[in-house]
Every structure is written in structure tokens, then in C-alpha cells.
Amino acid sequence: MNIILIGFRGTGKTTIGKMLSQRLGMEFIDADEYLEGKKGKSIKDIFSEGGEKLFREIEMQVIAELCLCNDRVIATGGGVVLREENIRQLRRCGVIVLLEAGADTIYKRIRGDGTSQQRRPGLTDRGEYQEIEYLLEFRKPLYDKVADFVLDTTRVSPGDAANKIITFLRAHALGFKKSNQKERS
Ligand code: S3P
């Protein structure tokens, strides 16, 4: 079983995913990093060449490939839920953990992350903060729909977040897909 982290940019998927993988002794894969390695280009360059449309096509291939793996912690890009096919694949191959955070926190984290320039091209013609607010609202129902477990990381350290996810997995991972329950923390 894989552990799949979804959520908007800056919610902590990569940082928490790495910690989770260390604590569980599972391999960590960052889908965006994998995509960039596979194409030999930054996400920004892919957007420059073929726009978001090209990026989403490549992202879909990458998700299908990664879903062939087992026992990995997989951090996905923030827009992975935009394609129905990705959702179908992810549901099939793992437990889906949604990380959330408020717009102010996300804005600060994105600004403070040195990889944002290459990995996070603009997605709308809005200002940075307005884009976050707009897309958070637009995507929220998509994220909620697929999540098995939801964790707000606004006031939680990455270590504590990883522990909360582990507690959830220990309590529910076996058989919880069948009972279709969703938990919040
Ligand atoms: C995107 C988020 C990015 C990356 C790409 C598109 C999005 O990943 O996949 O820039 O649509 O929200 P992170 O969520 O890791 O920043």
C-alpha cells in the first residue's frame, strides 16, 4: 500500500512526506521531482513550452507510472486532483492523505521556498495571494472528495503532522478503504 499526499502548494507534502517515509522506513517519491527528472526539464520550462495543458498531460503519465509502485510515500503536485484519471489511479494505489493550510500560511511558505521559482509557475493571471485564495476555493471540493484523511498543517510542525498521519494509518489502514470513512485532525 502507498501513502499518497495531496493538497495545495505549500501545505507541506514534500517536507512531511520525507519525514513520514523516514519514520515508516518507506521510500519517498516526489511526483514533481520525478517528472522533472524524467523530462530533464523544470516545470517552469514545461509550462513555457506547452502551457499548463502540456504539464497536465505529463503529470497524468507520471501518476499512472508511480501508481505501479508499492509501499512508497508519494507527494503529488497541488493540481493532481484536476484530472479524473489521476484520482482514479491514486484511489486504487494507496491511502490518500490531504494536507491543508490557510491562504496566509501557504503564501508565506511558497515565498520562503527557494524551489518555487522553478517548480511553481503562475496558474492564473491573478496576483500571487489572490491566486491562492481563488484556487483553494475552486479545488477544495476536489481535494475533499478523494481524501481518506484530512490534516490541517497550519499550526502543526512537520514532525507532529507525520505522527498524526502514522496514528491514523495504524488505527485505520487495514480495511478502512472498504468502510469508506473519512477522518479529520
Ligand atoms: C501545481 C503545483 C506544483 C506543481 C505545478 C502545478 C498546482 O506542485 O505540480 O507547479 O497546480 O497547484 P506543489 O504542490 O508541490 O507546489
Short mmCIF file of N, CA and C and ligand atoms in Angstrom, two decimals, residues 7-9 13 32 43 47 55-56 59 76-79 119-121 123 139, ligand 1:
data_model
loop_
_atom_site.label_atom_id
_atom_site.label_comp_id
_atom_site.label_asym_id
_atom_site.label_seq_id
_atom_site.Cartn_x
_atom_site.Cartn_y
_atom_site.Cartn_z
N GLY A 7 -2.80 17.93 -1.81
CA GLY A 7 -3.09 19.21 -1.18
C GLY A 7 -2.47 20.34 -1.98
N PHE A 8 -2.87 21.54 -1.64
CA PHE A 8 -2.41 22.71 -2.38
C PHE A 8 -0.90 22.93 -2.18
N ARG A 9 -0.34 23.71 -3.09
CA ARG A 9 1.06 24.14 -2.94
C ARG A 9 1.29 24.67 -1.52
N LYS A 13 3.48 18.88 1.72
CA LYS A 13 3.51 17.50 1.21
C LYS A 13 4.92 16.92 1.16
N ASP A 32 6.59 15.65 -8.58
CA ASP A 32 7.10 16.75 -9.42
C ASP A 32 8.58 16.57 -9.72
N ILE A 43 9.63 22.33 -14.28
CA ILE A 43 8.19 22.50 -14.53
C ILE A 43 7.95 23.85 -15.20
N PHE A 47 5.94 24.47 -18.69
CA PHE A 47 4.85 25.45 -18.82
C PHE A 47 5.16 26.44 -19.95
N PHE A 55 1.80 20.32 -19.25
CA PHE A 55 2.21 19.84 -17.93
C PHE A 55 1.22 18.80 -17.38
N ARG A 56 -0.08 19.07 -17.54
CA ARG A 56 -1.09 18.13 -17.00
C ARG A 56 -1.03 16.77 -17.72
N GLU A 59 1.98 15.07 -16.28
CA GLU A 59 1.67 14.72 -14.88
C GLU A 59 0.81 13.46 -14.83
N THR A 76 2.33 14.40 -4.22
CA THR A 76 1.86 14.78 -5.56
C THR A 76 1.89 16.30 -5.72
N GLY A 77 1.78 16.76 -6.96
CA GLY A 77 1.67 18.20 -7.21
C GLY A 77 0.27 18.68 -6.81
N GLY A 78 0.17 19.96 -6.49
CA GLY A 78 -1.09 20.50 -5.98
C GLY A 78 -2.29 20.38 -6.91
N GLY A 79 -2.03 20.24 -8.22
CA GLY A 79 -3.15 20.19 -9.16
C GLY A 79 -3.52 18.79 -9.61
N ARG A 119 9.52 25.56 -9.82
CA ARG A 119 8.52 24.49 -9.71
C ARG A 119 7.08 24.99 -9.66
N ARG A 120 6.92 26.30 -9.47
CA ARG A 120 5.55 26.79 -9.26
C ARG A 120 5.23 27.98 -10.17
N PRO A 121 5.13 27.73 -11.47
CA PRO A 121 4.76 28.83 -12.35
C PRO A 121 3.34 29.31 -12.03
N LEU A 123 -0.53 30.12 -12.27
CA LEU A 123 -1.58 29.28 -12.86
C LEU A 123 -2.76 30.11 -13.34
N ARG A 139 -10.53 24.31 -5.78
CA ARG A 139 -10.09 22.91 -5.66
C ARG A 139 -10.61 22.19 -4.42
C1 S3P B 1 0.84 22.86 -9.15
C2 S3P B 1 1.61 22.62 -8.02
C3 S3P B 1 3.03 22.28 -8.09
C4 S3P B 1 3.41 21.72 -9.47
C5 S3P B 1 2.92 22.62 -10.55
C6 S3P B 1 1.39 22.78 -10.52
C7 S3P B 1 -0.60 23.20 -8.97
O1 S3P B 1 3.36 21.33 -7.09
O2 S3P B 1 2.86 20.44 -9.63
O3 S3P B 1 3.55 23.86 -10.44
O4 S3P B 1 -1.35 23.17 -9.95
O5 S3P B 1 -1.00 23.51 -7.82
P1 S3P B 1 3.43 21.65 -5.49
O6 S3P B 1 2.04 21.43 -4.97
O7 S3P B 1 4.39 20.65 -4.97
O8 S3P B 1 3.89 23.04 -5.34
#
